[in-house]
Tab-separated table of C-alpha atoms in Angstrom:
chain	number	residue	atom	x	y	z
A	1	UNK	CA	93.018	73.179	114.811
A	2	UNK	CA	96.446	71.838	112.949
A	3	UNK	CA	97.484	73.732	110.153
A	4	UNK	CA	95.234	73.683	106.737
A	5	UNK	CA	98.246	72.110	105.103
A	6	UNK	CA	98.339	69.219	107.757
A	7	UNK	CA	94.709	68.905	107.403
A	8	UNK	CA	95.339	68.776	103.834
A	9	UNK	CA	97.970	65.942	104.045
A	10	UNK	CA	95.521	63.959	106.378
A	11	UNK	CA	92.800	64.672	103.570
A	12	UNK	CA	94.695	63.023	100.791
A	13	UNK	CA	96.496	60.454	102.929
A	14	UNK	CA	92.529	59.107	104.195
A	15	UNK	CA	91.546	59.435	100.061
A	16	UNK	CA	93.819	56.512	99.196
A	17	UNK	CA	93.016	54.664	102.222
A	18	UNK	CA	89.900	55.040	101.711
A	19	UNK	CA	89.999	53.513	98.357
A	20	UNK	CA	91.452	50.712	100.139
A	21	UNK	CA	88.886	50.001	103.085
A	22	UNK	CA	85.532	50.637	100.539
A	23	UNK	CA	87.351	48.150	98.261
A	24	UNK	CA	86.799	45.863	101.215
A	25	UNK	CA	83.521	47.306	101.930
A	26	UNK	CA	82.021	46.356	98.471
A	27	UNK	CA	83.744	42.972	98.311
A	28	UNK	CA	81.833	42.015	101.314
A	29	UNK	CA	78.589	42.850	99.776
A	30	UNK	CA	79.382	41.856	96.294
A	31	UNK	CA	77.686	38.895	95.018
A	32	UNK	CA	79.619	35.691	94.306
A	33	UNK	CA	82.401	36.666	96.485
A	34	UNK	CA	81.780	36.193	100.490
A	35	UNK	CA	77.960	35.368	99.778
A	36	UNK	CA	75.819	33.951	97.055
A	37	UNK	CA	73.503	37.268	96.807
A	38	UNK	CA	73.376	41.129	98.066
A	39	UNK	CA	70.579	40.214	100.466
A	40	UNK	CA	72.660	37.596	102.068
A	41	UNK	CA	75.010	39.657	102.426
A	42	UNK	CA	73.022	42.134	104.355
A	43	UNK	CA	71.423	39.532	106.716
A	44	UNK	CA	71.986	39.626	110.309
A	45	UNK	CA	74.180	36.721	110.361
A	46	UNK	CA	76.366	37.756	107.805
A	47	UNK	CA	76.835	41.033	109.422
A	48	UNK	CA	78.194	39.648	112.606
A	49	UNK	CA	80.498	37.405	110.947
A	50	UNK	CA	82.120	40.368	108.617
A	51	UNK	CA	82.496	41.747	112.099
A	52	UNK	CA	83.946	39.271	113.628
A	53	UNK	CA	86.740	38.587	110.288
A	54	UNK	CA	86.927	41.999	109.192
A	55	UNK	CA	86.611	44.219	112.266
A	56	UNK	CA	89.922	46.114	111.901
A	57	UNK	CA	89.027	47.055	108.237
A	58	UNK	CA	85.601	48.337	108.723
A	59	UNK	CA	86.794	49.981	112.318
A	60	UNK	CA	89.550	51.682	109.713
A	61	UNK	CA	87.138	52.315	107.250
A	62	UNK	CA	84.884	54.025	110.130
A	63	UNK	CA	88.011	56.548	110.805
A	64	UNK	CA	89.061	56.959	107.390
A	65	UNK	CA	85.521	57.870	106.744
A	66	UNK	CA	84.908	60.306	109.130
A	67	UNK	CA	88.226	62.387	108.729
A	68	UNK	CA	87.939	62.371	104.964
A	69	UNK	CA	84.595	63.142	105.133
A	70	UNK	CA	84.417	65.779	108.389
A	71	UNK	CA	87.211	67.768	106.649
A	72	UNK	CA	86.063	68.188	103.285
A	73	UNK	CA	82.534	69.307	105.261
A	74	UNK	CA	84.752	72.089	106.794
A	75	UNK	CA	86.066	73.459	104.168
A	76	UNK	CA	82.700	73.617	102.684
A	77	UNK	CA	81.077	75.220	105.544
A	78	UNK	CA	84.187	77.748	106.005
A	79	UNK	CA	83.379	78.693	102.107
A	80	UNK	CA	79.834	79.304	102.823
A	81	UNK	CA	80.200	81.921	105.232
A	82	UNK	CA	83.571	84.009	106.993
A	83	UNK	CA	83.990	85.621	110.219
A	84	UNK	CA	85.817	84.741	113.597
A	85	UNK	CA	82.690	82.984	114.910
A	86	UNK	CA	81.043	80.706	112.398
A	87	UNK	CA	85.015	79.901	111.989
A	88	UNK	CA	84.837	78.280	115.567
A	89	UNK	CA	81.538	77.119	115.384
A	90	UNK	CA	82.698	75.069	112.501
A	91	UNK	CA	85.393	73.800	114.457
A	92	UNK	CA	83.899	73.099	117.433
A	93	UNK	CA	81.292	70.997	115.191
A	94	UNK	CA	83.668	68.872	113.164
A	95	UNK	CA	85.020	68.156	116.456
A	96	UNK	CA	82.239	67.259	118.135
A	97	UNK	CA	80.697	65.015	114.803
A	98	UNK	CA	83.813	63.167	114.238
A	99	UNK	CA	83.664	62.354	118.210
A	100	UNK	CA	80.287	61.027	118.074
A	101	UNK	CA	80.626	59.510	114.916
A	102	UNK	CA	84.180	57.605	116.110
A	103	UNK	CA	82.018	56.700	119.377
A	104	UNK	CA	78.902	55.024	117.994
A	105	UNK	CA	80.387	53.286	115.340
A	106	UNK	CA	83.198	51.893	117.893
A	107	UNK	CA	80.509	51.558	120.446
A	108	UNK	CA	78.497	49.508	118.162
A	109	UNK	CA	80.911	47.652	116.881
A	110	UNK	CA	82.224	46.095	119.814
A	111	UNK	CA	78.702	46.028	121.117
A	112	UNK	CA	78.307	43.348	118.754
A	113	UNK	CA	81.394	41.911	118.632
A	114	UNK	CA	80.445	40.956	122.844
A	115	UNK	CA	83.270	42.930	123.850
A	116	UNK	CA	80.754	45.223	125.855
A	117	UNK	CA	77.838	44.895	127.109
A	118	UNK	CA	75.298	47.776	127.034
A	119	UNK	CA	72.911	47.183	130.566
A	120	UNK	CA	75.281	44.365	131.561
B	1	UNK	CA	80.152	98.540	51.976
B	2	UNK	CA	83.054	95.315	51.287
B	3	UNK	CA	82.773	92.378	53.052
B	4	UNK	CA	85.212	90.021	55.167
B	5	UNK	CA	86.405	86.793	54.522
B	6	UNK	CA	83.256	85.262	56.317
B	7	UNK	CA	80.904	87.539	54.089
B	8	UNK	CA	79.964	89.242	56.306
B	9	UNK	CA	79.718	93.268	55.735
B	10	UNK	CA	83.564	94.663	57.041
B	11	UNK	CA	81.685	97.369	58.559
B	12	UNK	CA	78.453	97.289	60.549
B	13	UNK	CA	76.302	98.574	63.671
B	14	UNK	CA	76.752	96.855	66.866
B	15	UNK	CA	74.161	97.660	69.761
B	16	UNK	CA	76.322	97.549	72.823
B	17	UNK	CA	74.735	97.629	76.738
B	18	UNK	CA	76.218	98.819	79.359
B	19	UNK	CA	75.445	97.831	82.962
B	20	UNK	CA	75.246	101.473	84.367
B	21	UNK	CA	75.527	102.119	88.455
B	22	UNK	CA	75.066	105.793	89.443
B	23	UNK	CA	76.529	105.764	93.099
B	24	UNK	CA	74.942	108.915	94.234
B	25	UNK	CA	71.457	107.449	93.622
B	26	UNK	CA	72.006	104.243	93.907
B	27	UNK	CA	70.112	103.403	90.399
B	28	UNK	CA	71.887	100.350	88.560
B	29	UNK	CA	70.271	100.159	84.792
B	30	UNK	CA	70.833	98.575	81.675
B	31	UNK	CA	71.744	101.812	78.779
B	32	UNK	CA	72.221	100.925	75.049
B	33	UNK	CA	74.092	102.772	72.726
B	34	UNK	CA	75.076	102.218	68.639
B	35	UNK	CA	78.182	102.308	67.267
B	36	UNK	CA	79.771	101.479	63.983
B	37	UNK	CA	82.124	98.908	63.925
B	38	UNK	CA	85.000	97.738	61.454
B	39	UNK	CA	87.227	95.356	61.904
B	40	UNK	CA	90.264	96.342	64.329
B	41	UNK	CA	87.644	98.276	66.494
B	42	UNK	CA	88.037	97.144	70.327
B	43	UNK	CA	85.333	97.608	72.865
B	44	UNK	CA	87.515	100.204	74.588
B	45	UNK	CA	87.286	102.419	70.984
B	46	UNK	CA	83.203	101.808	71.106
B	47	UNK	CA	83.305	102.866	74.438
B	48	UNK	CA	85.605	106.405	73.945
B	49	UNK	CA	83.283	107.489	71.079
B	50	UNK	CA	80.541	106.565	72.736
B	51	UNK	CA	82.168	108.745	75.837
B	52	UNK	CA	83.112	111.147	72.952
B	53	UNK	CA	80.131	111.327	71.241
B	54	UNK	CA	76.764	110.216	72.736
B	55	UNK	CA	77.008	110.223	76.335
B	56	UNK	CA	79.753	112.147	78.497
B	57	UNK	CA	78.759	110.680	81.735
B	58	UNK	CA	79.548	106.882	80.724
B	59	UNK	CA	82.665	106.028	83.279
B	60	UNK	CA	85.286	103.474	82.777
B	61	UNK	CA	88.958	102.734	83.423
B	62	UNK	CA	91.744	103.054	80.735
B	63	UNK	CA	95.329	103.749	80.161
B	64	UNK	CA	97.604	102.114	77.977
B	65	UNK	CA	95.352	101.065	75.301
B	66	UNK	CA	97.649	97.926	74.451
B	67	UNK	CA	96.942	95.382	77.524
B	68	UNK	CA	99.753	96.112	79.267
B	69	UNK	CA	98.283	98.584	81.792
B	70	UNK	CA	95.618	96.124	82.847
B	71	UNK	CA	93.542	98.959	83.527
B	72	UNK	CA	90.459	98.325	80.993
B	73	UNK	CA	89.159	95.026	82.369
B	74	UNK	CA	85.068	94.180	81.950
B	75	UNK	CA	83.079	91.749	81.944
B	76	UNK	CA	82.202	91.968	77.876
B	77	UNK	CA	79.331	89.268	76.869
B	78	UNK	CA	79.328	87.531	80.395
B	79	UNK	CA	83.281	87.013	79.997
B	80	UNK	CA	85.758	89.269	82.043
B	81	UNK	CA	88.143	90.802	79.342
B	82	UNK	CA	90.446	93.499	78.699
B	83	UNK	CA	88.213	96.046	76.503
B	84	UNK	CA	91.400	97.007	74.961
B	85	UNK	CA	92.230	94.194	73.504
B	86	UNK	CA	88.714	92.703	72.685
B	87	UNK	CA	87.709	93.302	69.014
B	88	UNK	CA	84.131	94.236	68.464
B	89	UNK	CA	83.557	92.266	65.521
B	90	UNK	CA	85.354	89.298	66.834
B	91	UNK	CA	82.758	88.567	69.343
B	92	UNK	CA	80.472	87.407	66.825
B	93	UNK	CA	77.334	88.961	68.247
B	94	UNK	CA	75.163	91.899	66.670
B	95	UNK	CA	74.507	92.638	70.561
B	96	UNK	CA	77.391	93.398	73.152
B	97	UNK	CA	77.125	93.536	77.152
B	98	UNK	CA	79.267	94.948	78.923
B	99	UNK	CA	79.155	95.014	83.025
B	100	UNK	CA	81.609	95.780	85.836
B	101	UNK	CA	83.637	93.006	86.662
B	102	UNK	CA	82.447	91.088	89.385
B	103	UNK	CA	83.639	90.249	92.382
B	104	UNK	CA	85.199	93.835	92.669
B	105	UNK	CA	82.706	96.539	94.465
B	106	UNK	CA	81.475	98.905	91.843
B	107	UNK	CA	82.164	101.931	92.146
B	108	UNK	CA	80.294	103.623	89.312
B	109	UNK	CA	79.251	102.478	85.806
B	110	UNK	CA	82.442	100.293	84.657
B	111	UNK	CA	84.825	100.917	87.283
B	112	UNK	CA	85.611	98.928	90.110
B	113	UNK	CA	87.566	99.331	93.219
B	114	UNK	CA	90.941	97.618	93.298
B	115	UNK	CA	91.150	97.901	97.260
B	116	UNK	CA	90.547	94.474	98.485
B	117	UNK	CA	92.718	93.086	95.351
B	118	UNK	CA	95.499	94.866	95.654
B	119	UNK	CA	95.615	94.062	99.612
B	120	UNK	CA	95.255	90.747	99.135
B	121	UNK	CA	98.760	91.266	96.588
B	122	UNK	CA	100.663	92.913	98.779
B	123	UNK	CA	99.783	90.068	101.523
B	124	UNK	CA	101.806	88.137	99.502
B	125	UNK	CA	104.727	90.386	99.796
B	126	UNK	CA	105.799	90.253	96.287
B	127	UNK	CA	108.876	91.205	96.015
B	128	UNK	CA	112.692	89.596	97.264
B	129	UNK	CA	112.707	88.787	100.733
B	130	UNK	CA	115.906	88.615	102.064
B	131	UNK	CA	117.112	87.123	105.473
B	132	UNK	CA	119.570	89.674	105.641
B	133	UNK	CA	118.251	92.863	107.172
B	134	UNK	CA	120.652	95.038	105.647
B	135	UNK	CA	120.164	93.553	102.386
B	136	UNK	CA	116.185	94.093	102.758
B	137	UNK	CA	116.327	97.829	104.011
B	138	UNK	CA	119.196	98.666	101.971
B	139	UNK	CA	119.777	96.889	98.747
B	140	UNK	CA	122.320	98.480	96.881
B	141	UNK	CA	122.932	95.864	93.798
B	142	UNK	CA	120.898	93.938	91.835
B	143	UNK	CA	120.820	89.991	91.871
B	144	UNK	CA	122.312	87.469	89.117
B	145	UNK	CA	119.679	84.995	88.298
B	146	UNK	CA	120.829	82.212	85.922
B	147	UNK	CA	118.728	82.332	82.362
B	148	UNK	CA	117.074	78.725	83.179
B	149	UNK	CA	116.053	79.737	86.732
B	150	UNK	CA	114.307	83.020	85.002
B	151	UNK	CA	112.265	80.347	82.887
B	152	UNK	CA	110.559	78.776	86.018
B	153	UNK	CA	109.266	81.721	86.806
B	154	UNK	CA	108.880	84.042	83.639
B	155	UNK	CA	105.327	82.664	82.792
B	156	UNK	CA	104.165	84.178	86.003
B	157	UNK	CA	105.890	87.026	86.153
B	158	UNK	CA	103.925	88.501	82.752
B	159	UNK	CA	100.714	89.313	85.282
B	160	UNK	CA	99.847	92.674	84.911
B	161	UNK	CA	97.055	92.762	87.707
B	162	UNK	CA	94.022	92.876	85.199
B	163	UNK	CA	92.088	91.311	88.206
B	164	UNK	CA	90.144	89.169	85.030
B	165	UNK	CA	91.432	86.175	87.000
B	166	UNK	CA	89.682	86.996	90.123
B	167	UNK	CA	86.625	88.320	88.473
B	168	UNK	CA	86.239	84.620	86.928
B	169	UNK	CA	86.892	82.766	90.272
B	170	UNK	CA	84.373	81.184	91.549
B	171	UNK	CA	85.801	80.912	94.883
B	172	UNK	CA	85.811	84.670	95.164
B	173	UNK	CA	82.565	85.303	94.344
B	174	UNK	CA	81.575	83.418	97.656
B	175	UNK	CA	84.847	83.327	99.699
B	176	UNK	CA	85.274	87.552	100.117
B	177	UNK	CA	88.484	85.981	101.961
B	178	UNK	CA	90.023	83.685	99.711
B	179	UNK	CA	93.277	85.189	98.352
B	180	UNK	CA	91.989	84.853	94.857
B	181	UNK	CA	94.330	83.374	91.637
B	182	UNK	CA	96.305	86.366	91.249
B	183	UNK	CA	98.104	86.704	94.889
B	184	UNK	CA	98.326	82.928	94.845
B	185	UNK	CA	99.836	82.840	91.353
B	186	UNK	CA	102.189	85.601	92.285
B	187	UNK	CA	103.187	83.811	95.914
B	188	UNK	CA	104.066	80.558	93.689
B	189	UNK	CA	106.102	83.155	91.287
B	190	UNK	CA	108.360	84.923	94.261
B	191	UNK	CA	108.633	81.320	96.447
B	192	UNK	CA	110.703	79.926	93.478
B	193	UNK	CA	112.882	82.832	92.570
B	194	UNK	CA	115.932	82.007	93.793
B	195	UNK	CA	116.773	84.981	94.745
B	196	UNK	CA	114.057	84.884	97.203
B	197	UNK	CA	114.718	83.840	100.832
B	198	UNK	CA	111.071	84.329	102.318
B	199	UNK	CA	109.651	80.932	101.922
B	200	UNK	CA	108.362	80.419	105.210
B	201	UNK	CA	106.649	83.831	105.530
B	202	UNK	CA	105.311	83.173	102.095
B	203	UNK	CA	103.630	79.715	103.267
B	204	UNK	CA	102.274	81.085	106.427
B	205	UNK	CA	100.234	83.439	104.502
B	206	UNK	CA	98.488	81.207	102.099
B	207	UNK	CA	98.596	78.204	104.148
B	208	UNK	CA	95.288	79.633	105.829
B	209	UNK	CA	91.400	78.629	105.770
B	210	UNK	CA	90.999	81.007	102.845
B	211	UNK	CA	94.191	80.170	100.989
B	212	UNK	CA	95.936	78.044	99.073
B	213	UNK	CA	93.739	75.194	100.131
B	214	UNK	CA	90.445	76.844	98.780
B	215	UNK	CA	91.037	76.800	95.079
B	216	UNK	CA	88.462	74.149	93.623
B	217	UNK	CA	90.568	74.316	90.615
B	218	UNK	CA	87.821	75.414	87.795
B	219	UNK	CA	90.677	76.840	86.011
B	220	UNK	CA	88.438	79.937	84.753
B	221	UNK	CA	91.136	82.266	85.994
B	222	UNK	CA	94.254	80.653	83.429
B	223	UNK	CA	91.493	80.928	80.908
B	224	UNK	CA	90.412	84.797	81.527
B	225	UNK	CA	94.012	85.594	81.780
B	226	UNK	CA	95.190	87.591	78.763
B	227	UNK	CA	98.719	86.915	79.419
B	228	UNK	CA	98.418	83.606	79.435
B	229	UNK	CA	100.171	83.213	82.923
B	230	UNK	CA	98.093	80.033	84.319
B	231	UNK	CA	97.796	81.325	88.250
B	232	UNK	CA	95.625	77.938	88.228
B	233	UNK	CA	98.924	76.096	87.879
B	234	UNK	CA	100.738	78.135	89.661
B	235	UNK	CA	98.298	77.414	92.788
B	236	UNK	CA	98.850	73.809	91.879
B	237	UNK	CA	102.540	73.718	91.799
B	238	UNK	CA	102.404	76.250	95.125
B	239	UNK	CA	99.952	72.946	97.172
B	240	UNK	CA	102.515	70.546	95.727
B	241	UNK	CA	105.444	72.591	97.400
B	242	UNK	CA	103.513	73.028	100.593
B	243	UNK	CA	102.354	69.278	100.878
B	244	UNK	CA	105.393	68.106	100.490
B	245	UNK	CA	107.322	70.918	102.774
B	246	UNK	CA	104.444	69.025	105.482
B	247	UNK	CA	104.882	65.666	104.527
B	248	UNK	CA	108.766	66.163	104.808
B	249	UNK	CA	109.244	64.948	101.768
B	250	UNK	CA	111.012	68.060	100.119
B	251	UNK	CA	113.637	70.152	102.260
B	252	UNK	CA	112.940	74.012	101.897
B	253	UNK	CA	114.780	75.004	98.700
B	254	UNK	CA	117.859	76.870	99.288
B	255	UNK	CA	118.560	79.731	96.472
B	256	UNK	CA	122.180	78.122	95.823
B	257	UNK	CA	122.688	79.582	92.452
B	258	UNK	CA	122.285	83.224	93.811
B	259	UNK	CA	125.440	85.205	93.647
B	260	UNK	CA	125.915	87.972	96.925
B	261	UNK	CA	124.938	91.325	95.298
B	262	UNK	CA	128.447	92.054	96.021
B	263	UNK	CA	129.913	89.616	93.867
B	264	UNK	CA	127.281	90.420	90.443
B	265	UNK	CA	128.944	90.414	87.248
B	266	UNK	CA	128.157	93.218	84.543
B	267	UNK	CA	127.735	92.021	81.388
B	268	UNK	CA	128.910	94.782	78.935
B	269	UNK	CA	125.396	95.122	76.737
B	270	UNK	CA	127.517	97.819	74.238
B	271	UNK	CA	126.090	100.799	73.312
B	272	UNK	CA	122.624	101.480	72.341
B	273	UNK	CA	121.620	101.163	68.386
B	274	UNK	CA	121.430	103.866	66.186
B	275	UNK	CA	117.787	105.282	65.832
B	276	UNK	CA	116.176	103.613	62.676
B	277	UNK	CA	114.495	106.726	61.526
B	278	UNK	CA	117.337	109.601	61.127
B	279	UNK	CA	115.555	111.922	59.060
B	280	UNK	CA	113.043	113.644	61.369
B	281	UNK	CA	111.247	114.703	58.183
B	282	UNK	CA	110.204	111.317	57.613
B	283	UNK	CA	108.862	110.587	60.702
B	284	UNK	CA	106.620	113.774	60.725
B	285	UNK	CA	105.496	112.674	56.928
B	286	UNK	CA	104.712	109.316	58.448
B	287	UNK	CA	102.566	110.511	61.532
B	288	UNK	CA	100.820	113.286	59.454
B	289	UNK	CA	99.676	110.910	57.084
B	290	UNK	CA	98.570	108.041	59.598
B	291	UNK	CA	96.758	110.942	61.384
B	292	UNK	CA	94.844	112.081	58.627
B	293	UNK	CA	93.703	108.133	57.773
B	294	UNK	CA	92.716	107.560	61.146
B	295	UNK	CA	90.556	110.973	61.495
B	296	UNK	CA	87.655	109.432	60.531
B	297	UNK	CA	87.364	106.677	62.740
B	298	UNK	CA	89.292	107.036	65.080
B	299	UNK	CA	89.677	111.093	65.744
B	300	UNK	CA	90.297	110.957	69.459
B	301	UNK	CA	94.129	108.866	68.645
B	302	UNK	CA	94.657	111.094	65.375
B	303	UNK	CA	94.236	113.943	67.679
B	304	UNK	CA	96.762	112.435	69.803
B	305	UNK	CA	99.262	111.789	67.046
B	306	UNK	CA	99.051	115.663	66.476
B	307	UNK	CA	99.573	116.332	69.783
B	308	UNK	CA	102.804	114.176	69.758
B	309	UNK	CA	103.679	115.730	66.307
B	310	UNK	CA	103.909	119.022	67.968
B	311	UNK	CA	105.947	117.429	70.712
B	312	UNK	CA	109.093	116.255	68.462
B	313	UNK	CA	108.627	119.561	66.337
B	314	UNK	CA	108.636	121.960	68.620
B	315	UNK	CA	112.086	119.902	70.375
């Protein structure tokens, strides 16, 4: 694990991006803006076009997302309990949640985007 | 009986609890006592006579009797206080609880144990760090340190080690690890001094999983502190100088207004004033008759006066 200051850094540095990216986020379901209503906006269609113009920003928002998020969850869980072990544990499972979490939402996002295939 | 300005009586009985623990049995109960209260009567003077007077097994912690020993802390109606300095009548209540602070182990009725606390201080290694080895082993001379460089740091140098602020942290009470207000206050107090050349040990210490970085910033520790030092800023100001020592943004401060202690200038204070009281006469006058108003109310410090009375007579 990088130092709790770096972590700290990376914590505040993904805070004001993140107030970037879900600025983006809610303009593309806000009504009047990109669509006429929230339900549009939520509509298969429209979903695979925000994909296909704003890609980068909600692949951004994805990561921002998931570091902000997976370290503040650490320093919860290292509050809740101490000791060498549920110390790595935690780790180990921010580790393995931001990896899984980076992968589907990737995965799926290309998925849709036709730049893989899943089956072919 | 008179009253006060609120018109209320100036002297009346306050039922105080104490949160008893008898470690030998294990039994933790609630015991009440009465005692008569007048305005200028601190918890710590309920708690003597009632030590003096109803119940010679009641333990607690106490020195100085003017918070600067920081010995008398407690947890006085749910808020950690020094006893000494906590007027009965102040509190407003007819009832007064008083417990063990918490977060400390108890160790029996009112006293806690310091162990883990003071640990956590010295952790912090609060004192001048030097890169010299010679100078650290062997300091011979004291330091200059310039009047406004004193005034960064003077605010946080008043701690006395009450432990109120870590009895009010929240953090504590479920982080047994977290270094707790008062060592972070005092590492932001010693990484300033510019006299001080052990930064970077300094930031290794707190810049751990149950450091610096664990403070949720409830600021219930600046306002249990009964010197008014802050440690909740300090812990602040101590993040700001690590993020941006990480970032880059800020080069490690480099003590450039310390003097070599060979090179420290004496000021010539003069000689020390004359003592105000001459007559010794007067003096002994003076104590005999505050002793005999306070034997009433307050026997145990009249008996103490006494005590010091025979001191300067018998010199």
């Amino acid at each position: 694990m990088p130092r709790e200051s770096t972590l700290h850094l990376l914590l505040y540095a993904t805070a004001g991006l993140l107030a970037v990216f879900l600025t983006i986020h809610v303009a593309l379901h806000a009504p009047g803006l990109f669509y006429d209503t929230y339900k549009e906006s939520v509509q298969r269609e429209s979903v695979r076009k925000n994909y296909e113009n704003f890609g980068w920003a909600l692949v951004a928002l994805l990561i921002v997302a998931v570091i902000h998020g997976l370290i503040g969850l650490r320093g919860i869980l290292l509050e809740l309990r101490q000791g060498p072990r549920w110390e790595a544990f935690v780790n180990f499972l921010v580790v393995f949640l931001g990896a899984y979490m980076l992968g589907l939402g990737t995965y799926t996002l290309l998925t849709w985007l036709g730049i893989i295939h899943f089956g072919g | 009986m008179g009253v006060n300005g609120n018109g209320r009586p100036a002297t009346r009985v306050v039922k105080i609890r104490v949160r008893r623990y008898d470690p030998e049995t294990g039994r933790r109960w609630w015991q009440e006592y009465r005692v008569e209260a007048k305005k200028g009567t601190t918890v710590l003077d309920a708690l003597l006579r009632i030590k003096a007077e109803q119940d010679h097994t009641l333990a607690m912690r106490y020195s100085c009797r003017m918070g600067a020993c920081g010995s008398c802390g407690m947890l006085i109606n749910k808020m950690p206080r020094l006893a000494c300095e906590t007027q009965l009548l102040d509190l407003g209540t007819d009832t007064v609880t008083i417990e063990p602070l918490p977060n400390f182990p108890v160790l029996r009725d009112l006293i806690t144990d310091f162990g883990d606390f003071f640990k956590k201080h010295r952790d912090i290694m609060p004192y001048i760090v030097r890169e010299s080895k010679k100078e650290n082993e062997e300091p011979y001379r004291e330091y200059y340190m310039p009047p406004d460089e004193l005034n960064k740091i003077i605010r946080f140098s008043y701690c006395i080690m009450c432990g109120l602020c870590y009895a009010a942290c929240p953090v504590v009470a479920i982080d047994k690890k977290f270094l707790g207000p008062q060592a972070l206050g005092q590492a932001y107090r010693w990484v300033t001094d510019v006299r001080d050349e052990g930064l970077r040990l300094r930031l290794e210490k707190v810049d751990d999983k149950h450091g610096v970085w664990r403070c949720h910033f409830a600021g219930s520790c600046s306002a249990a502190c009964p010197k008014g030092v802050d440690p909740a800023q300090g812990i602040q100001l101590l993040r700001s100088k690590l993020v941006a020592l990480t970032a880059g943004a800020r080069r490690e401060k480099k003590p450039t207004h310390v003097a070599t202690p060979t090179t420290v200038r004496y000021v010539d204070v003069g000689d020390a004033p004359k003592p105000t009281v001459e007559d010794k006469s007067l003096l002994v006058k003076h104590l005999e008759e505050t002793a005999q108003e306070l034997e009433q109310d307050l026997p145990y410090v009249a008996q103490a006066l006494r005590d010091y009375l025979r001191t300067i007579t018998s010199s």
